[in-house]
């Protein structure tokens, strides 16, 4: 597939998104529409569109790539997905009723109601930091793929590729925000799901396998082991670590994340929001199983035709997340290549557009207090400036990642960002469970700084402290627990509760 063909397809793709944005936001580009879609979104559109938001471009290329990783990961990711499913159900049954009870637009205003001003600002700041770094990192990894297979052929520098990507996203989100994204992400999720299904069909055809034969081939291969119960202490793939980690990572990075929850809060009422979450959970589990199936088929295809895993241009080491684009662009026919490109583009930009909208919403409400002000043209302009500013901030972060050009350092930055969700989980857990406790509000920002670094220290020294124990995703529970314990140390019984009891 030629680079010119790829650019043409991407141009048409974004032309459609910008056209949709124009018609959706033509009648209403107010802050209400941008922040909450006027709380009139259809739950089934939200449920389907959330798949595109939850599955980033990194998932699209990394999950299949990891199936054949030298670490022997196989289908172990599905253990984490099962934990995700439980986390989604807990979010629907515990957190959503709480958000609808208080009629929240930014979910962090709940912390202000329970714990105070500084706790509230800490929670919102954690989200802004974590989501900016996390979304920039995800976009960065996918832009590398586009740069390698497309833009390098035209001599276009990396910074220009990033800038073009972010400007295209800004072009179709700056007016309608969430109201636009609910429609565009539904379309993008359709491309993503279709891409996974058609990729399986194309590879099966290339391998001369029927769907049933392909299933049996994957089942009998060395890639399909799902459950790892061996060695709880030192094996980070152990089922209980992955499953428990999946639950609490989901509660923190979905249930307590403005990005995913903003879409849920656009539904008319709590019942429709819960329908959305239950439907989304079912689709999420199935589509991830398809991704793992694609991964196994890719490695079977690569072994049959003697295709090596591409090497990283900087380190010279194999990059498993480049196997999917390598086969799609260079070894399959034009149609599978187009299908892959549409799926990768959809997965990438459905995540980034949603993140930019959520970052803008959080900043406008949590720091500019726009929810407490009357709708005005000046506020709409402020919102657009904030939206542009976060686009530029994400651009700078991606350029920084590329300048570092050290996988270990970049991974650590992303890891630190994911650690910050631990204090967020701890803050909400404390606020919900200890309703008769009130913290010393001004000390909360300090605790939110101490907890991730204490967790990092424990993780790095766990093998010595805990007899060789190796942490994985369940580390977020340690992080949250440290936060709760520290909050208990600076808390006292609420005066209001004491007065009511007396």
Short mmCIF file of C-alpha atoms in Angstrom, two decimals:
data_model
loop_
_atom_site.label_atom_id
_atom_site.label_comp_id
_atom_site.label_asym_id
_atom_site.label_seq_id
_atom_site.Cartn_x
_atom_site.Cartn_y
_atom_site.Cartn_z
CA UNK A 1 0.00 0.00 0.00
CA UNK A 2 1.59 3.28 -1.10
CA UNK A 3 2.02 6.25 1.27
CA UNK A 4 -0.07 8.43 -1.08
CA UNK A 5 -2.96 5.95 -0.80
CA UNK A 6 -2.70 6.04 3.00
CA UNK A 7 -2.74 9.84 3.11
CA UNK A 8 -5.71 9.94 0.73
CA UNK A 9 -7.70 7.56 2.94
CA UNK A 10 -6.84 9.50 6.12
CA UNK A 11 -7.85 12.78 4.42
CA UNK A 12 -11.24 11.36 3.35
CA UNK A 13 -11.72 9.86 6.82
CA UNK A 14 -11.20 13.16 8.61
CA UNK A 15 -13.24 15.00 6.01
CA UNK A 16 -16.21 12.82 7.02
CA UNK A 17 -15.61 13.50 10.73
CA UNK A 18 -15.37 17.26 10.19
CA UNK A 19 -18.54 17.18 8.09
CA UNK A 20 -20.39 15.31 10.85
CA UNK A 21 -19.09 17.81 13.40
CA UNK A 22 -20.34 20.71 11.28
CA UNK A 23 -23.90 19.41 11.11
CA UNK A 24 -24.04 18.23 14.75
CA UNK A 25 -22.75 21.51 16.20
CA UNK A 26 -24.46 23.79 13.66
CA UNK A 27 -27.56 24.33 15.81
CA UNK A 28 -25.92 24.18 19.23
CA UNK A 29 -22.26 24.79 20.10
CA UNK A 30 -22.97 25.93 23.67
CA UNK A 31 -20.96 24.87 26.70
CA UNK A 32 -23.86 22.64 27.77
CA UNK A 33 -23.64 20.73 24.50
CA UNK A 34 -19.84 20.57 24.75
CA UNK A 35 -19.69 19.39 28.39
CA UNK A 36 -22.71 17.06 28.66
CA UNK A 37 -24.40 16.82 25.23
CA UNK A 38 -27.39 18.55 26.91
CA UNK A 39 -27.85 15.28 28.88
CA UNK A 40 -29.88 13.94 25.98
CA UNK A 41 -27.60 11.26 24.49
CA UNK A 42 -28.95 7.86 23.46
CA UNK A 43 -27.53 5.18 25.74
CA UNK A 44 -26.91 2.68 22.91
CA UNK A 45 -24.85 5.23 20.95
CA UNK A 46 -22.85 6.05 24.07
CA UNK A 47 -22.27 2.34 24.82
CA UNK A 48 -21.04 1.54 21.33
CA UNK A 49 -18.96 4.72 21.01
CA UNK A 50 -17.23 4.09 24.35
CA UNK A 51 -15.55 1.02 22.85
CA UNK A 52 -13.51 3.31 20.61
CA UNK A 53 -12.58 5.45 23.62
CA UNK A 54 -11.63 2.51 25.84
CA UNK A 55 -9.56 0.75 23.16
CA UNK A 56 -6.74 3.04 22.12
CA UNK A 57 -4.49 2.65 19.10
CA UNK A 58 -1.92 1.15 21.47
CA UNK A 59 -4.40 -1.60 22.33
CA UNK A 60 -5.09 -2.08 18.63
CA UNK A 61 -1.47 -2.89 17.80
CA UNK A 62 0.05 -3.89 21.18
CA UNK A 63 -2.45 -6.49 22.41
CA UNK A 64 -2.13 -8.62 19.24
CA UNK A 65 1.65 -8.08 19.29
CA UNK A 66 2.05 -9.24 22.88
CA UNK A 67 0.43 -12.60 22.14
CA UNK A 68 3.73 -13.85 20.69
CA UNK A 69 6.01 -11.85 22.98
CA UNK A 70 9.29 -13.53 24.05
CA UNK A 71 7.96 -13.19 27.62
CA UNK A 72 5.37 -15.83 26.77
CA UNK A 73 2.35 -13.60 27.37
CA UNK A 74 -0.06 -15.47 25.04
CA UNK A 75 -3.71 -14.73 26.00
CA UNK A 76 -2.86 -13.70 29.57
CA UNK A 77 -4.29 -10.21 28.85
CA UNK A 78 -7.76 -11.74 28.92
CA UNK A 79 -7.36 -12.32 32.68
CA UNK A 80 -7.01 -8.55 33.03
CA UNK A 81 -10.03 -8.02 30.73
CA UNK A 82 -12.18 -10.23 33.00
CA UNK A 83 -11.16 -8.00 35.90
CA UNK A 84 -12.04 -4.98 33.76
CA UNK A 85 -15.54 -6.43 33.27
CA UNK A 86 -16.09 -6.69 37.03
CA UNK A 87 -14.75 -3.14 37.43
CA UNK A 88 -17.24 -1.87 34.84
CA UNK A 89 -20.13 -3.57 36.67
CA UNK A 90 -19.03 -2.06 40.00
CA UNK A 91 -18.78 1.35 38.33
CA UNK A 92 -22.34 0.98 37.04
CA UNK A 93 -23.75 -0.13 40.39
CA UNK A 94 -21.77 2.06 42.83
CA UNK A 95 -20.29 5.12 41.14
CA UNK A 96 -22.88 6.04 38.51
CA UNK A 97 -25.76 6.27 41.06
CA UNK A 98 -23.53 8.58 43.11
CA UNK A 99 -22.80 10.86 40.16
CA UNK A 100 -26.44 11.04 39.11
CA UNK A 101 -27.59 11.65 42.69
CA UNK A 102 -25.55 14.86 42.80
CA UNK A 103 -26.22 15.73 39.12
CA UNK A 104 -22.48 16.11 38.42
CA UNK A 105 -20.90 17.38 35.23
CA UNK A 106 -17.33 17.02 36.53
CA UNK A 107 -17.18 13.94 38.75
CA UNK A 108 -14.52 15.57 40.95
CA UNK A 109 -17.01 18.04 42.40
CA UNK A 110 -18.17 15.12 44.57
CA UNK A 111 -14.82 15.29 46.38
CA UNK A 112 -15.42 18.98 47.08
CA UNK A 113 -18.81 18.17 48.63
CA UNK A 114 -17.30 15.46 50.85
CA UNK A 115 -13.73 16.47 51.65
CA UNK A 116 -13.21 20.12 50.77
CA UNK A 117 -11.65 22.57 48.34
CA UNK A 118 -8.02 21.36 48.35
CA UNK A 119 -9.05 17.70 48.07
CA UNK A 120 -11.25 18.63 45.12
CA UNK A 121 -8.47 20.51 43.32
CA UNK A 122 -6.09 17.61 44.01
CA UNK A 123 -8.47 15.10 42.42
CA UNK A 124 -9.02 17.29 39.35
CA UNK A 125 -5.28 17.96 39.01
CA UNK A 126 -4.52 14.23 39.19
CA UNK A 127 -6.90 13.64 36.30
CA UNK A 128 -5.48 16.50 34.21
CA UNK A 129 -1.90 15.28 34.70
CA UNK A 130 -2.63 11.58 34.22
CA UNK A 131 -4.91 11.93 31.21
CA UNK A 132 -2.62 14.42 29.44
CA UNK A 133 0.43 12.20 29.78
CA UNK A 134 -1.48 8.96 29.14
CA UNK A 135 -3.28 10.22 26.03
CA UNK A 136 -0.13 11.85 24.66
CA UNK A 137 1.77 8.59 25.16
CA UNK A 138 -0.90 6.57 23.33
CA UNK A 139 -0.99 9.00 20.42
CA UNK A 140 2.81 9.11 20.33
CA UNK A 141 3.13 5.34 19.84
CA UNK A 142 0.64 5.33 16.97
CA UNK A 143 2.13 8.41 15.29
CA UNK A 144 5.42 6.50 15.24
CA UNK A 145 3.70 3.84 13.13
CA UNK A 146 2.30 6.45 10.71
CA UNK A 147 5.66 8.19 10.59
CA UNK A 148 7.50 4.95 9.82
CA UNK A 149 5.14 3.66 7.13
CA UNK A 150 3.88 6.91 5.60
CA UNK A 151 5.34 10.31 6.37
CA UNK A 152 9.03 9.36 6.27
CA UNK A 153 8.52 8.63 2.56
CA UNK A 154 7.71 12.31 1.98
CA UNK A 155 10.42 13.70 4.26
CA UNK A 156 7.81 15.13 6.63
CA UNK A 157 9.37 15.63 10.10
CA UNK A 158 7.90 13.95 13.17
CA UNK A 159 6.70 17.20 14.80
CA UNK A 160 4.68 18.05 11.68
CA UNK A 161 2.98 14.64 11.74
CA UNK A 162 1.99 15.16 15.38
CA UNK A 163 0.79 18.70 14.69
CA UNK A 164 -1.33 17.58 11.74
CA UNK A 165 -2.93 14.80 13.82
CA UNK A 166 -3.84 17.13 16.69
CA UNK A 167 -5.12 19.90 14.40
CA UNK A 168 -7.41 17.40 12.65
CA UNK A 169 -8.81 16.29 16.01
CA UNK A 170 -9.26 19.90 17.13
CA UNK A 171 -11.06 20.72 13.88
CA UNK A 172 -13.95 18.35 14.56
CA UNK A 173 -14.18 18.68 18.36
CA UNK A 174 -13.74 22.36 19.26
CA UNK A 175 -17.38 23.34 18.58
CA UNK A 176 -19.57 20.43 19.59
CA UNK A 177 -17.35 18.66 22.11
CA UNK A 178 -19.15 15.71 23.67
CA UNK A 179 -22.25 16.17 21.51
CA UNK A 180 -20.09 15.70 18.40
CA UNK A 181 -17.92 12.96 19.87
CA UNK A 182 -20.86 10.71 20.72
CA UNK A 183 -21.69 10.60 16.99
CA UNK A 184 -18.13 10.50 15.60
CA UNK A 185 -16.97 7.88 18.10
CA UNK A 186 -19.91 5.67 17.14
CA UNK A 187 -18.67 5.80 13.56
CA UNK A 188 -15.06 5.28 14.62
CA UNK A 189 -16.00 2.29 16.79
CA UNK A 190 -17.77 0.78 13.80
CA UNK A 191 -14.53 1.04 11.80
CA UNK A 192 -12.54 -0.40 14.70
CA UNK A 193 -14.81 -3.42 15.22
CA UNK A 194 -15.13 -4.01 11.46
CA UNK A 195 -11.35 -3.83 11.15
CA UNK A 196 -10.80 -6.56 13.74
CA UNK A 197 -13.41 -8.86 12.22
CA UNK A 198 -12.27 -8.35 8.61
CA UNK A 199 -8.60 -8.75 9.58
CA UNK A 200 -9.45 -12.19 10.97
CA UNK A 201 -11.32 -13.02 7.74
CA UNK A 202 -8.43 -11.86 5.52
CA UNK A 203 -5.75 -13.73 7.47
CA UNK A 204 -7.88 -16.88 7.55
CA UNK A 205 -8.26 -16.61 3.79
CA UNK A 206 -4.49 -16.16 3.35
CA UNK A 207 -3.90 -19.25 5.51
CA UNK A 208 -6.61 -21.24 3.69
CA UNK A 209 -8.53 -21.74 6.93
CA UNK A 210 -12.27 -21.70 7.53
CA UNK A 211 -13.48 -19.89 10.68
CA UNK A 212 -13.83 -23.21 12.52
CA UNK A 213 -10.40 -24.38 11.33
CA UNK A 214 -8.90 -21.03 12.38
CA UNK A 215 -10.42 -21.40 15.85
CA UNK A 216 -8.96 -24.90 16.19
CA UNK A 217 -5.59 -23.74 14.85
CA UNK A 218 -5.40 -20.94 17.42
CA UNK A 219 -6.61 -23.29 20.17
CA UNK A 220 -3.92 -25.86 19.36
CA UNK A 221 -1.17 -23.25 18.93
CA UNK A 222 1.41 -22.10 21.48
CA UNK A 223 -0.30 -18.71 21.77
CA UNK A 224 -3.72 -19.45 23.29
CA UNK A 225 -3.09 -20.09 26.98
CA UNK A 226 -5.42 -17.81 28.97
CA UNK A 227 -5.12 -18.65 32.65
CA UNK A 228 -1.83 -18.53 34.56
CA UNK A 229 -2.19 -19.86 38.10
CA UNK A 230 1.47 -20.76 38.57
CA UNK A 231 3.74 -19.09 41.11
CA UNK A 232 1.68 -16.32 42.73
CA UNK A 233 4.78 -14.75 44.28
CA UNK A 234 7.10 -14.14 41.32
CA UNK A 235 4.88 -14.47 38.24
CA UNK A 236 3.35 -11.13 37.27
CA UNK A 237 1.01 -12.94 34.86
CA UNK A 238 -0.64 -14.86 37.71
CA UNK A 239 -4.43 -14.89 37.33
CA UNK A 240 -5.20 -13.32 40.71
CA UNK A 241 -2.77 -10.43 40.13
CA UNK A 242 -4.19 -9.74 36.70
CA UNK A 243 -7.84 -10.16 37.70
CA UNK A 244 -7.66 -8.08 40.89
CA UNK A 245 -5.54 -5.48 39.13
CA UNK A 246 -8.10 -5.35 36.31
CA UNK A 247 -10.91 -4.60 38.76
CA UNK A 248 -9.21 -1.73 40.55
CA UNK A 249 -7.48 -0.27 37.50
CA UNK A 250 -10.92 -0.07 35.88
CA UNK A 251 -12.51 1.54 38.94
CA UNK A 252 -9.75 4.17 38.97
CA UNK A 253 -9.03 4.75 35.29
CA UNK A 254 -12.63 4.44 34.08
CA UNK A 255 -15.02 4.93 36.99
CA UNK A 256 -13.01 7.84 38.41
CA UNK A 257 -11.88 9.25 35.07
CA UNK A 258 -13.75 12.25 33.66
CA UNK A 259 -13.12 11.03 30.11
CA UNK A 260 -15.16 7.81 30.25
CA UNK A 261 -17.65 9.04 32.84
CA UNK A 262 -18.46 12.22 30.91
CA UNK A 263 -20.14 10.09 28.25
CA UNK A 264 -22.11 8.14 30.83
CA UNK A 265 -23.33 11.36 32.40
CA UNK A 266 -24.68 12.54 29.04
CA UNK A 267 -27.51 9.97 29.25
CA UNK A 268 -31.00 11.08 30.30
CA UNK A 269 -31.08 9.21 33.62
CA UNK A 270 -29.30 6.63 35.74
CA UNK A 271 -31.17 3.66 34.23
CA UNK A 272 -30.05 4.54 30.72
CA UNK A 273 -26.49 5.17 31.92
CA UNK A 274 -26.42 1.72 33.54
CA UNK A 275 -27.82 0.10 30.38
CA UNK A 276 -24.97 1.78 28.57
CA UNK A 277 -22.35 0.36 30.96
CA UNK A 278 -23.76 -3.18 30.92
CA UNK A 279 -23.92 -3.24 27.11
CA UNK A 280 -20.47 -1.69 26.82
CA UNK A 281 -19.02 -4.33 29.17
CA UNK A 282 -20.31 -7.22 27.04
CA UNK A 283 -18.97 -5.72 23.80
CA UNK A 284 -15.65 -4.85 25.46
CA UNK A 285 -14.99 -8.44 26.58
CA UNK A 286 -15.85 -9.93 23.18
CA UNK A 287 -13.84 -7.42 21.15
CA UNK A 288 -10.73 -7.97 23.30
CA UNK A 289 -11.01 -11.70 22.73
CA UNK A 290 -11.08 -10.93 19.00
CA UNK A 291 -7.93 -8.80 19.36
CA UNK A 292 -6.13 -11.72 21.01
CA UNK A 293 -7.33 -14.01 18.22
CA UNK A 294 -5.90 -11.59 15.66
CA UNK A 295 -2.58 -11.70 17.52
CA UNK A 296 -2.38 -15.49 17.39
CA UNK A 297 -3.27 -15.54 13.69
CA UNK A 298 -0.67 -12.85 12.93
CA UNK A 299 2.11 -14.95 14.48
CA UNK A 300 0.88 -18.12 12.73
CA UNK A 301 0.90 -16.16 9.45
CA UNK A 302 4.36 -14.70 10.16
CA UNK A 303 5.80 -18.15 10.95
CA UNK A 304 4.33 -19.65 7.78
CA UNK A 305 5.70 -16.95 5.49
CA UNK A 306 8.97 -16.29 7.31
CA UNK A 307 8.15 -12.74 8.45
CA UNK A 308 10.31 -11.42 11.30
CA UNK A 309 9.08 -9.08 14.01
CA UNK A 310 10.23 -5.55 12.95
CA UNK A 311 13.11 -4.01 14.85
CA UNK A 312 12.96 -0.75 16.77
CA UNK A 313 14.86 1.93 14.83
CA UNK A 314 16.48 3.31 17.99
CA UNK A 315 17.38 0.21 20.04
CA UNK A 316 17.50 -2.42 17.29
CA UNK A 317 15.39 -4.75 19.45
CA UNK A 318 12.24 -6.54 18.17
CA UNK A 319 9.05 -4.45 18.50
CA UNK A 320 6.07 -6.81 18.72
CA UNK A 321 3.62 -3.92 18.39
CA UNK A 322 4.92 -3.29 14.86
CA UNK A 323 4.07 -6.80 13.61
CA UNK A 324 0.42 -5.97 12.86
CA UNK A 325 1.17 -2.86 10.74
CA UNK A 326 4.12 -4.65 9.08
CA UNK A 327 1.93 -7.51 7.85
CA UNK A 328 -1.06 -5.28 7.02
CA UNK A 329 0.90 -2.74 4.97
CA UNK A 330 3.58 -4.93 3.38
CA UNK A 331 2.30 -8.50 3.12
CA UNK A 332 -1.47 -8.44 2.63
CA UNK A 333 -3.45 -7.03 -0.29
CA UNK A 334 -4.72 -3.46 -0.60
CA UNK A 335 -8.14 -4.10 0.97
CA UNK A 336 -6.82 -5.60 4.27
CA UNK A 337 -4.31 -2.73 4.43
CA UNK A 338 -7.13 -0.17 4.11
CA UNK A 339 -9.17 -2.01 6.74
CA UNK A 340 -6.20 -2.02 9.15
CA UNK A 341 -5.54 1.66 8.53
CA UNK A 342 -9.17 2.58 9.25
CA UNK A 343 -9.16 0.50 12.43
CA UNK A 344 -5.90 1.96 13.71
CA UNK A 345 -7.00 5.52 12.89
CA UNK A 346 -10.37 5.00 14.56
CA UNK A 347 -8.88 3.47 17.71
CA UNK A 348 -6.29 6.24 18.01
CA UNK A 349 -8.43 9.28 17.41
CA UNK A 350 -11.55 8.04 19.21
CA UNK A 351 -9.36 7.93 22.33
CA UNK A 352 -7.59 11.25 21.79
CA UNK A 353 -10.66 13.33 20.82
CA UNK A 354 -12.51 12.09 23.88
CA UNK A 355 -9.54 12.83 26.14
CA UNK A 356 -9.16 16.40 24.83
CA UNK A 357 -12.86 17.05 25.41
CA UNK A 358 -12.69 15.63 28.94
CA UNK A 359 -9.57 17.65 29.79
CA UNK A 360 -11.27 20.81 28.55
CA UNK A 361 -14.43 20.02 30.53
CA UNK A 362 -12.54 19.32 33.74
CA UNK A 363 -10.44 22.48 33.54
CA UNK A 364 -13.41 24.71 32.64
CA UNK A 365 -15.57 23.38 35.47
CA UNK A 366 -13.02 22.46 38.14
CA UNK A 367 -10.78 25.51 37.76
CA UNK A 368 -12.78 28.15 35.86
CA UNK A 369 -16.14 27.34 37.56
CA UNK A 370 -18.09 27.60 34.31
CA UNK A 371 -20.85 25.36 35.67
CA UNK A 372 -21.65 28.12 38.19
CA UNK A 373 -21.80 30.87 35.56
CA UNK A 374 -24.44 31.83 33.03
CA UNK A 375 -23.99 30.75 29.42
CA UNK A 376 -22.27 33.54 27.48
CA UNK A 377 -20.28 34.04 24.29
CA UNK A 378 -17.20 34.96 26.33
CA UNK A 379 -17.34 31.64 28.20
CA UNK A 380 -17.69 29.77 24.92
CA UNK A 381 -14.54 31.52 23.66
CA UNK A 382 -12.73 30.70 26.90
CA UNK A 383 -13.67 27.06 26.45
CA UNK A 384 -12.33 27.05 22.89
CA UNK A 385 -9.05 28.59 24.05
CA UNK A 386 -8.74 25.95 26.80
CA UNK A 387 -9.43 23.22 24.22
CA UNK A 388 -6.72 24.59 21.92
CA UNK A 389 -4.31 24.95 24.86
CA UNK A 390 -4.67 21.28 25.83
CA UNK A 391 -4.13 20.30 22.18
CA UNK A 392 -0.88 22.29 22.22
CA UNK A 393 0.12 20.84 25.61
CA UNK A 394 -0.38 17.32 24.27
CA UNK A 395 1.76 18.27 21.25
CA UNK A 396 4.60 19.41 23.57
CA UNK A 397 4.41 16.22 25.65
CA UNK A 398 4.61 14.02 22.53
CA UNK A 399 7.60 16.01 21.24
CA UNK A 400 9.23 15.51 24.65
CA UNK A 401 8.67 11.74 24.45
CA UNK A 402 10.29 11.69 21.02
CA UNK A 403 13.23 13.82 22.19
CA UNK A 404 13.92 11.47 25.10
CA UNK A 405 13.89 8.53 22.67
CA UNK A 406 14.60 6.10 25.50
CA UNK A 407 12.02 3.37 25.92
CA UNK A 408 12.83 2.82 29.62
CA UNK A 409 12.54 6.52 30.51
CA UNK A 410 9.33 7.00 28.49
CA UNK A 411 7.81 3.87 30.03
CA UNK A 412 8.66 5.16 33.49
CA UNK A 413 6.96 8.49 32.77
CA UNK A 414 3.83 6.66 31.64
CA UNK A 415 4.07 4.34 34.64
CA UNK A 416 4.29 7.29 37.04
CA UNK A 417 1.22 8.81 35.36
CA UNK A 418 -0.72 5.59 35.90
CA UNK A 419 0.41 5.56 39.54
CA UNK A 420 -1.33 8.86 40.15
CA UNK A 421 -4.71 7.18 39.69
CA UNK A 422 -4.01 5.34 42.97
CA UNK A 423 -4.48 8.47 45.11
CA UNK A 424 -7.63 9.26 43.10
CA UNK A 425 -8.99 5.81 43.94
CA UNK A 426 -8.00 6.34 47.57
CA UNK A 427 -9.72 9.75 47.75
CA UNK A 428 -13.00 8.41 46.42
CA UNK A 429 -12.81 5.24 48.54
CA UNK A 430 -12.28 7.32 51.68
CA UNK A 431 -15.08 9.76 50.77
CA UNK A 432 -17.58 6.95 50.08
CA UNK A 433 -16.69 4.52 52.89
CA UNK A 434 -15.83 6.85 55.78
CA UNK A 435 -18.82 9.15 55.63
CA UNK A 436 -18.42 10.11 59.29
CA UNK A 437 -14.81 11.29 58.79
CA UNK A 438 -13.54 14.69 57.72
CA UNK A 439 -9.92 15.26 56.67
CA UNK A 440 -7.58 18.18 57.22
CA UNK A 441 -8.21 19.43 53.73
CA UNK A 442 -4.99 21.41 53.22
CA UNK A 443 -2.84 18.31 53.84
CA UNK A 444 -4.54 16.21 51.12
CA UNK A 445 -2.35 17.50 48.20
CA UNK A 446 0.74 16.39 50.14
CA UNK A 447 -0.72 12.90 50.64
CA UNK A 448 -1.51 12.68 46.92
CA UNK A 449 2.18 13.33 46.23
CA UNK A 450 3.52 10.95 48.90
CA UNK A 451 1.37 7.92 47.95
CA UNK A 452 2.65 7.28 44.39
CA UNK A 453 6.29 7.64 45.42
CA UNK A 454 5.76 5.36 48.42
CA UNK A 455 4.14 2.86 46.06
CA UNK A 456 7.04 3.12 43.62
CA UNK A 457 9.48 2.48 46.47
CA UNK A 458 7.51 -0.61 47.56
CA UNK A 459 7.34 -1.90 43.99
CA UNK A 460 11.08 -1.48 43.39
CA UNK A 461 11.99 -3.19 46.66
CA UNK A 462 9.23 -5.80 46.88
CA UNK A 463 11.50 -8.72 45.99
CA UNK A 464 13.61 -7.98 49.08
CA UNK A 465 10.78 -7.02 51.44
CA UNK A 466 8.25 -9.65 50.36
CA UNK A 467 10.30 -12.73 49.56
CA UNK A 468 10.64 -12.19 45.81
CA UNK A 469 7.09 -10.94 45.22
CA UNK A 470 6.61 -9.22 41.86
CA UNK A 471 3.86 -6.61 41.50
CA UNK A 472 1.82 -6.00 38.37
CA UNK A 473 -1.52 -4.23 37.90
CA UNK A 474 -2.62 -4.98 41.47
CA UNK A 475 -0.10 -2.33 42.60
CA UNK A 476 -2.83 0.31 42.20
CA UNK A 477 -4.61 -1.27 45.19
CA UNK A 478 -1.47 -0.76 47.29
CA UNK A 479 -1.33 2.86 46.12
CA UNK A 480 -4.96 3.50 47.02
CA UNK A 481 -4.58 1.75 50.40
CA UNK A 482 -1.62 3.96 51.32
CA UNK A 483 -3.71 7.02 50.42
CA UNK A 484 -6.66 5.84 52.56
CA UNK A 485 -4.41 5.07 55.56
CA UNK A 486 -2.76 8.49 55.35
CA UNK A 487 -6.16 10.18 55.02
CA UNK A 488 -7.35 8.34 58.14
CA UNK A 489 -4.30 9.64 60.00
CA UNK A 490 -5.24 13.26 59.22
CA UNK A 491 -8.98 12.84 59.73
CA UNK A 492 -11.39 13.23 62.59
CA UNK A 493 -15.04 12.51 63.19
CA UNK A 494 -17.25 14.92 61.30
CA UNK A 495 -18.72 17.66 63.51
CA UNK A 496 -21.91 17.58 61.45
CA UNK A 497 -22.39 13.84 62.01
CA UNK A 498 -21.61 14.17 65.73
CA UNK A 499 -24.15 16.97 66.11
CA UNK A 500 -26.83 14.95 64.31
CA UNK A 501 -26.19 11.93 66.57
CA UNK A 502 -26.38 14.05 69.72
#
